[in-house]
GROMACS .gro file of C-alpha atoms in nm:
model
  437
    1ASP     CA    1  -1.776  -1.105  -0.641
    2LYS     CA    2  -1.847  -0.794  -0.845
    3LEU     CA    3  -1.588  -0.595  -0.641
    4ARG     CA    4  -1.336  -0.864  -0.710
    5MET     CA    5  -1.405  -0.862  -1.079
    6SER     CA    6  -1.386  -0.489  -1.090
    7GLY     CA    7  -1.056  -0.506  -0.912
    8HIS     CA    8  -0.924  -0.754  -1.179
    9PHE     CA    9  -1.043  -0.533  -1.469
   10ALA     CA   10  -0.885  -0.233  -1.316
   11LEU     CA   11  -0.553  -0.437  -1.285
   12LEU     CA   12  -0.583  -0.541  -1.650
   13SER     CA   13  -0.651  -0.187  -1.774
   14LYS     CA   14  -0.351  -0.045  -1.575
   15ARG     CA   15  -0.121  -0.314  -1.718
   16TRP     CA   16  -0.237  -0.223  -2.067
   17VAL     CA   17  -0.150   0.133  -1.996
   18ALA     CA   18   0.196   0.015  -1.860
   19VAL     CA   19   0.254  -0.193  -2.180
   20LEU     CA   20   0.181   0.106  -2.407
   21LEU     CA   21   0.426   0.315  -2.197
   22PHE     CA   22   0.695   0.055  -2.218
   23LEU     CA   23   0.640  -0.066  -2.579
   24PRO     CA   24   0.873   0.198  -2.756
   25LEU     CA   25   1.173   0.123  -2.525
   26SER     CA   26   1.096  -0.255  -2.538
   27LEU     CA   27   1.119  -0.256  -2.916
   28THR     CA   28   1.461  -0.092  -2.909
   29ALA     CA   29   1.576  -0.306  -2.626
   30GLN     CA   30   1.488  -0.644  -2.789
   31GLU     CA   31   1.740  -0.568  -3.060
   32SER     CA   32   2.012  -0.604  -2.803
   33GLY     CA   33   1.866  -0.912  -2.628
   34VAL     CA   34   1.691  -0.712  -2.352
   35GLU     CA   35   1.308  -0.761  -2.312
   36ARG     CA   36   1.231  -0.433  -2.120
   37THR     CA   37   1.413  -0.114  -2.038
   38PHE     CA   38   1.287   0.103  -1.743
   39THR     CA   39   1.337   0.459  -1.657
   40LEU     CA   40   1.286   0.552  -1.272
   41ASP     CA   41   0.939   0.683  -1.346
   42GLN     CA   42   0.853   0.367  -1.533
   43SER     CA   43   0.991   0.153  -1.266
   44VAL     CA   44   0.778   0.322  -1.000
   45GLN     CA   45   0.458   0.295  -1.230
   46ALA     CA   46   0.514  -0.077  -1.286
   47ALA     CA   47   0.562  -0.135  -0.916
   48LEU     CA   48   0.237   0.052  -0.834
   49VAL     CA   49   0.044  -0.140  -1.114
   50ASN     CA   50   0.168  -0.491  -1.014
   51ASN     CA   51   0.184  -0.478  -0.649
   52PRO     CA   52  -0.083  -0.718  -0.515
   53GLY     CA   53  -0.101  -0.547  -0.159
   54LEU     CA   54  -0.180  -0.218  -0.325
   55LEU     CA   55  -0.453  -0.375  -0.531
   56SER     CA   56  -0.602  -0.530  -0.222
   57ALA     CA   57  -0.583  -0.190  -0.050
   58GLU     CA   58  -0.775  -0.027  -0.354
   59ALA     CA   59  -1.044  -0.304  -0.329
   60GLU     CA   60  -1.073  -0.227   0.047
   61VAL     CA   61  -1.151   0.140  -0.048
   62LYS     CA   62  -1.413   0.023  -0.298
   63ILE     CA   63  -1.572  -0.193  -0.033
   64ALA     CA   64  -1.577   0.100   0.221
   65GLU     CA   65  -1.752   0.315  -0.041
   66GLN     CA   66  -2.017   0.063  -0.083
   67ARG     CA   67  -2.057   0.041   0.304
   68VAL     CA   68  -2.118   0.409   0.296
   69GLY     CA   69  -2.394   0.360   0.033
   70GLU     CA   70  -2.531   0.090   0.262
   71ALA     CA   71  -2.531   0.310   0.565
   72ARG     CA   72  -2.703   0.595   0.369
   73SER     CA   73  -2.983   0.362   0.250
   74ASN     CA   74  -3.110   0.321   0.612
   75PHE     CA   75  -3.259   0.677   0.577
   76PHE     CA   76  -3.498   0.557   0.313
   77PRO     CA   77  -3.816   0.347   0.363
   78LYS     CA   78  -3.815  -0.020   0.316
   79VAL     CA   79  -4.094  -0.123   0.059
   80ASP     CA   80  -4.180  -0.488  -0.004
   81LEU     CA   81  -4.440  -0.676  -0.217
   82GLN     CA   82  -4.558  -1.011  -0.088
   83LEU     CA   83  -4.754  -1.270  -0.290
   84ASN     CA   84  -4.895  -1.576  -0.098
   85GLY     CA   85  -5.085  -1.885  -0.193
   86SER     CA   86  -5.172  -2.123   0.082
   87ARG     CA   87  -5.324  -2.471   0.084
   88TYR     CA   88  -5.413  -2.559   0.441
   89LYS     CA   89  -5.645  -2.755   0.675
   90ALA     CA   90  -5.715  -2.610   1.024
   91ARG     CA   91  -5.980  -2.648   1.293
   92GLN     CA   92  -5.910  -2.301   1.425
   93ASP     CA   93  -5.751  -1.963   1.333
   94THR     CA   94  -5.388  -2.008   1.214
   95ILE     CA   95  -5.111  -1.764   1.151
   96VAL     CA   96  -4.849  -1.839   0.881
   97SER     CA   97  -4.491  -1.795   0.986
   98PRO     CA   98  -4.358  -1.440   0.968
   99ASP     CA   99  -4.083  -1.545   0.723
  100LEU     CA  100  -4.373  -1.641   0.480
  101GLY     CA  101  -4.578  -1.327   0.512
  102THR     CA  102  -4.771  -1.347   0.861
  103ILE     CA  103  -5.105  -1.450   0.695
  104LEU     CA  104  -5.421  -1.515   0.917
  105LEU     CA  105  -5.596  -1.833   0.799
  106SER     CA  106  -5.954  -1.903   0.898
  107PRO     CA  107  -6.067  -2.252   1.008
  108SER     CA  108  -6.115  -2.497   0.717
  109ARG     CA  109  -6.480  -2.546   0.593
  110GLY     CA  110  -6.565  -2.919   0.602
  111ASP     CA  111  -6.316  -3.198   0.587
  112ASN     CA  112  -6.138  -3.083   0.263
  113PRO     CA  113  -5.837  -2.858   0.254
  114ASP     CA  114  -5.896  -2.487   0.178
  115THR     CA  115  -5.696  -2.241  -0.026
  116PHE     CA  116  -5.612  -1.877   0.050
  117TYR     CA  117  -5.440  -1.614  -0.167
  118ALA     CA  118  -5.315  -1.271  -0.064
  119ALA     CA  119  -5.114  -0.985  -0.223
  120ARG     CA  120  -4.971  -0.731   0.016
  121LEU     CA  121  -4.770  -0.412  -0.052
  122GLY     CA  122  -4.611  -0.272   0.265
  123ALA     CA  123  -4.369   0.001   0.368
  124LYS     CA  124  -4.188   0.094   0.680
  125GLN     CA  125  -4.004   0.408   0.763
  126ILE     CA  126  -3.781   0.473   1.076
  127LEU     CA  127  -3.877   0.803   1.225
  128TYR     CA  128  -3.652   0.815   1.526
  129ASN     CA  129  -3.388   0.568   1.669
  130GLY     CA  130  -3.169   0.783   1.881
  131GLY     CA  131  -2.941   0.899   1.598
  132ARG     CA  132  -2.815   0.558   1.516
  133GLY     CA  133  -2.870   0.611   1.133
  134GLY     CA  134  -2.658   0.928   1.136
  135THR     CA  135  -2.395   0.774   1.350
  136ASN     CA  136  -2.373   0.456   1.139
  137LEU     CA  137  -2.322   0.677   0.839
  138ARG     CA  138  -2.037   0.882   0.998
  139LEU     CA  139  -1.889   0.563   1.113
  140ALA     CA  140  -1.883   0.432   0.748
  141LYS     CA  141  -1.739   0.759   0.619
  142ALA     CA  142  -1.458   0.754   0.889
  143ALA     CA  143  -1.380   0.389   0.788
  144LEU     CA  144  -1.369   0.500   0.426
  145GLU     CA  145  -1.115   0.768   0.508
  146GLN     CA  146  -0.909   0.506   0.701
  147ALA     CA  147  -0.907   0.280   0.408
  148ARG     CA  148  -0.793   0.565   0.182
  149VAL     CA  149  -0.512   0.652   0.429
  150ARG     CA  150  -0.401   0.294   0.435
  151GLU     CA  151  -0.390   0.283   0.055
  152GLU     CA  152  -0.185   0.605   0.024
  153ASP     CA  153   0.048   0.480   0.300
  154LEU     CA  154   0.109   0.153   0.112
  155ARG     CA  155   0.151   0.348  -0.213
  156GLY     CA  156   0.431   0.539  -0.051
  157GLN     CA  157   0.604   0.227   0.068
  158VAL     CA  158   0.577   0.075  -0.291
  159VAL     CA  159   0.734   0.399  -0.427
  160LEU     CA  160   1.020   0.391  -0.193
  161SER     CA  161   1.093   0.026  -0.270
  162ALA     CA  162   1.085   0.085  -0.637
  163VAL     CA  163   1.330   0.381  -0.614
  164LYS     CA  164   1.558   0.188  -0.387
  165SER     CA  165   1.562  -0.116  -0.605
  166PHE     CA  166   1.628   0.102  -0.922
  167TYR     CA  167   1.928   0.273  -0.761
  168ASP     CA  168   2.051  -0.061  -0.613
  169MET     CA  169   2.066  -0.202  -0.953
  170LEU     CA  170   2.237   0.099  -1.093
  171LEU     CA  171   2.504   0.092  -0.815
  172ALA     CA  172   2.564  -0.271  -0.862
  173ARG     CA  173   2.611  -0.236  -1.240
  174LYS     CA  174   2.838   0.065  -1.177
  175GLN     CA  175   3.057  -0.109  -0.923
  176LYS     CA  176   3.076  -0.422  -1.148
  177GLU     CA  177   3.191  -0.199  -1.432
  178LEU     CA  178   3.466  -0.047  -1.227
  179ALA     CA  179   3.575  -0.385  -1.116
  180GLU     CA  180   3.587  -0.525  -1.461
  181GLU     CA  181   3.804  -0.234  -1.576
  182ALA     CA  182   4.047  -0.252  -1.294
  183ALA     CA  183   4.080  -0.636  -1.326
  184ALA     CA  184   4.139  -0.602  -1.714
  185ARG     CA  185   4.429  -0.350  -1.637
  186VAL     CA  186   4.593  -0.582  -1.396
  187ASP     CA  187   4.556  -0.879  -1.643
  188ALA     CA  188   4.712  -0.665  -1.901
  189PHE     CA  189   5.012  -0.573  -1.679
  190LEU     CA  190   5.050  -0.940  -1.580
  191THR     CA  191   5.062  -1.043  -1.947
  192ARG     CA  192   5.336  -0.795  -2.031
  193THR     CA  193   5.548  -0.902  -1.744
  194PRO     CA  194   5.818  -1.159  -1.838
  195SER     CA  195   5.810  -1.498  -1.659
  196TRP     CA  196   6.153  -1.453  -1.527
  197ASP     CA  197   6.058  -1.134  -1.337
  198GLU     CA  198   5.914  -1.321  -1.040
  199GLY     CA  199   5.898  -1.028  -0.797
  200THR     CA  200   5.694  -0.811  -1.040
  201ARG     CA  201   5.462  -1.102  -1.131
  202ALA     CA  202   5.405  -1.179  -0.754
  203VAL     CA  203   5.284  -0.821  -0.697
  204TRP     CA  204   5.051  -0.821  -0.992
  205GLU     CA  205   4.929  -1.182  -0.928
  206ALA     CA  206   4.833  -1.081  -0.570
  207LEU     CA  207   4.648  -0.762  -0.696
  208GLN     CA  208   4.483  -0.992  -0.961
  209GLY     CA  209   4.357  -1.230  -0.694
  210ARG     CA  210   4.211  -0.933  -0.492
  211PHE     CA  211   4.048  -0.772  -0.790
  212ARG     CA  212   3.901  -1.113  -0.902
  213ARG     CA  213   3.736  -1.168  -0.564
  214ASN     CA  214   3.603  -0.808  -0.571
  215LEU     CA  215   3.472  -0.866  -0.924
  216ALA     CA  216   3.301  -1.192  -0.813
  217GLU     CA  217   3.138  -1.014  -0.528
  218ARG     CA  218   3.008  -0.735  -0.751
  219ARG     CA  219   2.866  -0.972  -1.006
  220ARG     CA  220   2.673  -1.153  -0.726
  221ALA     CA  221   2.559  -0.819  -0.590
  222GLU     CA  222   2.420  -0.735  -0.939
  223GLN     CA  223   2.243  -1.072  -0.950
  224ARG     CA  224   2.072  -0.990  -0.617
  225ALA     CA  225   1.986  -0.635  -0.717
  226THR     CA  226   1.838  -0.765  -1.041
  227LEU     CA  227   1.622  -1.020  -0.854
  228ASP     CA  228   1.511  -0.773  -0.608
  229PHE     CA  229   1.418  -0.524  -0.886
  230LEU     CA  230   1.213  -0.774  -1.065
  231ASN     CA  231   1.037  -0.875  -0.755
  232THR     CA  232   0.958  -0.517  -0.667
  233LEU     CA  233   0.806  -0.433  -0.999
  234GLY     CA  234   0.613  -0.772  -1.004
  235LEU     CA  235   0.782  -0.907  -1.303
  236GLU     CA  236   0.864  -1.257  -1.408
  237LEU     CA  237   1.201  -1.349  -1.254
  238TYR     CA  238   1.347  -1.471  -1.593
  239THR     CA  239   1.265  -1.129  -1.758
  240LEU     CA  240   1.585  -0.962  -1.909
  241VAL     CA  241   1.570  -0.598  -1.809
  242ASP     CA  242   1.784  -0.295  -1.861
  243LEU     CA  243   1.768   0.058  -1.699
  244SER     CA  244   1.771   0.388  -1.854
  245GLY     CA  245   1.910   0.640  -1.600
  246ARG     CA  246   2.218   0.778  -1.445
  247LEU     CA  247   2.344   0.731  -1.083
  248SER     CA  248   2.391   1.082  -0.966
  249SER     CA  249   2.288   1.322  -0.695
  250SER     CA  250   2.343   1.681  -0.583
  251GLU     CA  251   2.370   1.853  -0.246
  252VAL     CA  252   2.054   1.962  -0.073
  253HIS     CA  253   1.991   2.216   0.205
  254LEU     CA  254   1.750   2.081   0.466
  255GLU     CA  255   1.636   2.205   0.811
  256LEU     CA  256   1.556   1.943   1.065
  257PRO     CA  257   1.295   2.142   1.260
  258LYS     CA  258   1.100   2.218   0.939
  259LEU     CA  259   1.112   1.846   0.845
  260LEU     CA  260   0.976   1.743   1.186
  261ALA     CA  261   0.685   2.000   1.144
  262TRP     CA  262   0.615   1.872   0.804
  263ALA     CA  263   0.602   1.517   0.928
  264GLN     CA  264   0.351   1.610   1.195
  265GLU     CA  265   0.128   1.754   0.928
  266SER     CA  266   0.164   1.517   0.633
  267ARG     CA  267   0.220   1.158   0.778
  268LEU     CA  268  -0.073   0.958   0.691
  269GLU     CA  269  -0.047   0.738   1.001
  270LEU     CA  270  -0.135   1.048   1.221
  271ARG     CA  271  -0.435   1.112   1.008
  272ALA     CA  272  -0.542   0.751   1.059
  273THR     CA  273  -0.531   0.791   1.437
  274ASP     CA  274  -0.746   1.104   1.399
  275PHE     CA  275  -1.010   0.893   1.208
  276GLN     CA  276  -0.976   0.617   1.463
  277ARG     CA  277  -1.047   0.870   1.755
  278GLU     CA  278  -1.355   0.978   1.559
  279ILE     CA  279  -1.459   0.622   1.515
  280ASP     CA  280  -1.417   0.549   1.886
  281GLN     CA  281  -1.630   0.851   1.973
  282LEU     CA  282  -1.894   0.748   1.728
  283ALA     CA  283  -1.897   0.402   1.875
  284VAL     CA  284  -1.952   0.560   2.220
  285ASN     CA  285  -2.261   0.760   2.064
  286LEU     CA  286  -2.385   0.442   1.897
  287SER     CA  287  -2.383   0.253   2.228
  288LYS     CA  288  -2.566   0.545   2.409
  289ALA     CA  289  -2.837   0.552   2.129
  290GLU     CA  290  -2.941   0.200   2.233
  291ARG     CA  291  -3.098   0.359   2.542
  292TYR     CA  292  -3.340   0.566   2.333
  293PRO     CA  293  -3.672   0.454   2.190
  294VAL     CA  294  -3.719   0.355   1.830
  295VAL     CA  295  -4.022   0.508   1.642
  296ALA     CA  296  -4.129   0.349   1.324
  297LEU     CA  297  -4.418   0.413   1.082
  298GLY     CA  298  -4.553   0.122   0.880
  299ALA     CA  299  -4.840   0.082   0.624
  300ALA     CA  300  -4.975  -0.201   0.407
  301TYR     CA  301  -5.242  -0.243   0.148
  302GLU     CA  302  -5.371  -0.605   0.085
  303TYR     CA  303  -5.597  -0.814  -0.128
  304ASN     CA  304  -5.691  -1.160  -0.023
  305ASP     CA  305  -5.963  -1.417  -0.085
  306PRO     CA  306  -6.001  -1.798  -0.118
  307THR     CA  307  -6.042  -1.779  -0.489
  308PHE     CA  308  -5.943  -1.548  -0.777
  309PRO     CA  309  -6.017  -1.277  -0.855
  310LEU     CA  310  -5.915  -1.125  -0.523
  311ARG     CA  311  -6.183  -0.879  -0.397
  312THR     CA  312  -6.135  -0.839  -0.021
  313GLN     CA  313  -5.927  -0.525   0.047
  314LEU     CA  314  -5.740  -0.456   0.369
  315TRP     CA  315  -5.509  -0.186   0.470
  316HIS     CA  316  -5.359  -0.049   0.785
  317THR     CA  317  -5.122   0.219   0.909
  318THR     CA  318  -4.918   0.154   1.220
  319LEU     CA  319  -4.698   0.375   1.450
  320ASN     CA  320  -4.478   0.161   1.647
  321VAL     CA  321  -4.281   0.284   1.953
  322SER     CA  322  -4.031   0.036   2.102
  323LEU     CA  323  -3.897   0.141   2.452
  324PRO     CA  324  -3.573  -0.027   2.576
  325ILE     CA  325  -3.619  -0.115   2.951
  326PHE     CA  326  -3.342  -0.340   3.053
  327ASP     CA  327  -3.056  -0.506   2.848
  328GLY     CA  328  -2.860  -0.666   3.137
  329PHE     CA  329  -2.612  -0.382   3.151
  330SER     CA  330  -2.479  -0.476   2.807
  331SER     CA  331  -2.486  -0.117   2.674
  332ARG     CA  332  -2.290   0.009   2.980
  333SER     CA  333  -2.026  -0.241   2.928
  334ARG     CA  334  -1.998  -0.166   2.559
  335ILE     CA  335  -1.969   0.219   2.641
  336ARG     CA  336  -1.689   0.144   2.890
  337GLN     CA  337  -1.511  -0.075   2.636
  338VAL     CA  338  -1.525   0.190   2.378
  339ARG     CA  339  -1.392   0.468   2.618
  340ILE     CA  340  -1.099   0.226   2.709
  341GLN     CA  341  -1.030   0.178   2.325
  342ALA     CA  342  -1.032   0.566   2.290
  343ASP     CA  343  -0.776   0.603   2.572
  344GLN     CA  344  -0.572   0.324   2.409
  345ASN     CA  345  -0.576   0.508   2.082
  346ARG     CA  346  -0.436   0.824   2.248
  347ILE     CA  347  -0.149   0.626   2.388
  348GLN     CA  348  -0.075   0.474   2.036
  349ARG     CA  349  -0.073   0.817   1.891
  350GLY     CA  350   0.188   0.941   2.121
  351GLN     CA  351   0.397   0.637   2.042
  352LEU     CA  352   0.344   0.696   1.671
  353GLU     CA  353   0.452   1.056   1.702
  354ASP     CA  354   0.774   0.947   1.871
  355MET     CA  355   0.832   0.680   1.601
  356ILE     CA  356   0.784   0.940   1.320
  357ASN     CA  357   1.026   1.175   1.493
  358THR     CA  358   1.280   0.893   1.517
  359GLU     CA  359   1.232   0.793   1.145
  360VAL     CA  360   1.273   1.158   1.032
  361ARG     CA  361   1.584   1.213   1.227
  362ASP     CA  362   1.741   0.890   1.124
  363ALA     CA  363   1.665   0.955   0.758
  364TYR     CA  364   1.801   1.305   0.792
  365GLY     CA  365   2.110   1.179   0.952
  366ASP     CA  366   2.168   0.947   0.662
  367VAL     CA  367   2.130   1.222   0.405
  368VAL     CA  368   2.360   1.452   0.595
  369TYR     CA  369   2.620   1.165   0.639
  370TRP     CA  370   2.608   1.063   0.273
  371GLN     CA  371   2.622   1.426   0.156
  372GLU     CA  372   2.940   1.482   0.344
  373GLU     CA  373   3.077   1.151   0.243
  374MET     CA  374   2.986   1.223  -0.120
  375SER     CA  375   3.199   1.540  -0.122
  376GLN     CA  376   3.505   1.391   0.063
  377ARG     CA  377   3.496   1.074  -0.149
  378SER     CA  378   3.470   1.262  -0.469
  379ASP     CA  379   3.801   1.445  -0.371
  380GLU     CA  380   3.954   1.110  -0.270
  381MET     CA  381   3.862   0.951  -0.610
  382SER     CA  382   4.005   1.244  -0.802
  383ARG     CA  383   4.332   1.216  -0.613
  384ALA     CA  384   4.342   0.835  -0.656
  385GLN     CA  385   4.290   0.868  -1.021
  386LYS     CA  386   4.544   1.148  -1.060
  387SER     CA  387   4.792   0.934  -0.873
  388LEU     CA  388   4.728   0.640  -1.105
  389ARG     CA  389   4.793   0.864  -1.412
  390ASP     CA  390   5.114   1.011  -1.263
  391LEU     CA  391   5.247   0.657  -1.189
  392GLU     CA  392   5.152   0.514  -1.528
  393ARG     CA  393   5.522   0.481  -1.641
  394SER     CA  394   5.675   0.428  -1.304
  395ARG     CA  395   5.903   0.136  -1.253
  396ASN     CA  396   5.805   0.108  -0.881
  397ILE     CA  397   5.566  -0.197  -0.921
  398PRO     CA  398   5.440  -0.204  -0.547
  399VAL     CA  399   5.354   0.160  -0.555
  400ARG     CA  400   5.171   0.127  -0.890
  401ALA     CA  401   4.979  -0.182  -0.755
  402SER     CA  402   4.892   0.020  -0.446
  403ALA     CA  403   4.767   0.306  -0.667
  404GLU     CA  404   4.550   0.074  -0.872
  405SER     CA  405   4.398  -0.079  -0.553
  406TRP     CA  406   4.338   0.264  -0.413
  407ALA     CA  407   4.174   0.397  -0.733
  408LEU     CA  408   3.931   0.103  -0.744
  409GLU     CA  409   3.834   0.138  -0.387
  410ALA     CA  410   3.800   0.511  -0.395
  411SER     CA  411   3.575   0.484  -0.708
  412GLN     CA  412   3.351   0.226  -0.569
  413ALA     CA  413   3.326   0.411  -0.242
  414TYR     CA  414   3.222   0.724  -0.415
  415TRP     CA  415   2.945   0.562  -0.607
  416GLU     CA  416   2.832   0.401  -0.293
  417SER     CA  417   2.799   0.740  -0.131
  418VAL     CA  418   2.595   0.870  -0.432
  419HIS     CA  419   2.363   0.572  -0.410
  420GLY     CA  420   2.327   0.626  -0.031
  421HIS     CA  421   2.249   0.991  -0.084
  422ARG     CA  422   1.972   0.916  -0.344
  423VAL     CA  423   1.812   0.642  -0.132
  424GLY     CA  424   1.845   0.861   0.181
  425LEU     CA  425   1.647   1.135   0.020
  426ALA     CA  426   1.377   0.885  -0.088
  427ARG     CA  427   1.372   0.761   0.273
  428LEU     CA  428   1.344   1.111   0.407
  429GLU     CA  429   1.054   1.203   0.182
  430LYS     CA  430   0.869   0.886   0.294
  431ALA     CA  431   0.944   0.979   0.664
  432VAL     CA  432   0.825   1.334   0.618
  433GLY     CA  433   0.527   1.240   0.392
  434ARG     CA  434   0.597   1.482   0.112
  435THR     CA  435   0.881   1.611  -0.114
  436VAL     CA  436   1.161   1.783   0.062
  437GLN     CA  437   1.349   1.942  -0.239
   0.00000   0.00000   0.00000
């Protein structure tokens, strides 16, 4: 419960920080009917603050930290104070249940019940247990590192989702804007065309229908992108948002062998398998430790008497040695089980390395593809726009309509390549596990 409450308080404090960051932009945005305006950095921060999976992973790290403290406590002596008051009637010596203090009661005197009071201070210290204490502590520390790796991996996924949803929304708005401008131009051409010029009107009406469908698709794409953006940032779905940023990208020079080497060094999943291998080995050591004796030192000091004040004093110091003789071969089975798990982890690591190489190569291929397309589509967009300007006063209506269609398609295709390049770079950084620029 305390860990859950601390997680809630951490979430509340982070949200207050986010509110303070967004407040200046929000006040300006509300004047235009927008509730919040986000930059790319603010979008990422909001996604990190509001993501429930990440909050759960942070709580897992805190739990793992407490388990390390619990494992460390096994090195310290256990001290307890017991206070007992017994009302009993017995014809022979009787021992109270160990759960209640293991008190020896003498036979009752006469037919009436007797009373017995005791106060005991005891201590127990494990001197040797085959290294189980140290192994358990190392296991807890390895589990803590695994929890941190999972948290960092999830954090990277949230960042990638936030970046992608931000640029998806920018692209959807840009393409809708281009479609609206093209549709407005065609509507204006159609309005200026007299009703008796049926051939010219037919050309413009056909183009008007095509642009109307394109605009409807772009508006629906913007709705989907906005909904995905709100979901990614953990905002209410009715929130009116705006973006402060520009859809742009620039050419980068990347070397695939270097990226693959970086991925093998930086990917968190590979670090997780290293910790899992350590955990498997520690589990083997822990199973072997059960074959060794346990040596414990205990001491107690006690006052007891039938009545108050208690005057009878007792004390003892005990050295206990417990020797395991036979456990039905259970320890041998556990050792074999853990060794098989260690072999399984080695196989999984090989598969993971192949998967990472595939992710890096695929993301690298996307970046290279969109980088080449961005350059070629930019040239095509420039040619299409120049052709549209050159044909502005032309009387060849089919050619002008074709130029309008080409200009719209080329412009939308160019901005799609810019978006693909930006998202591809984000995917590549996630695949490599570090920045690549």
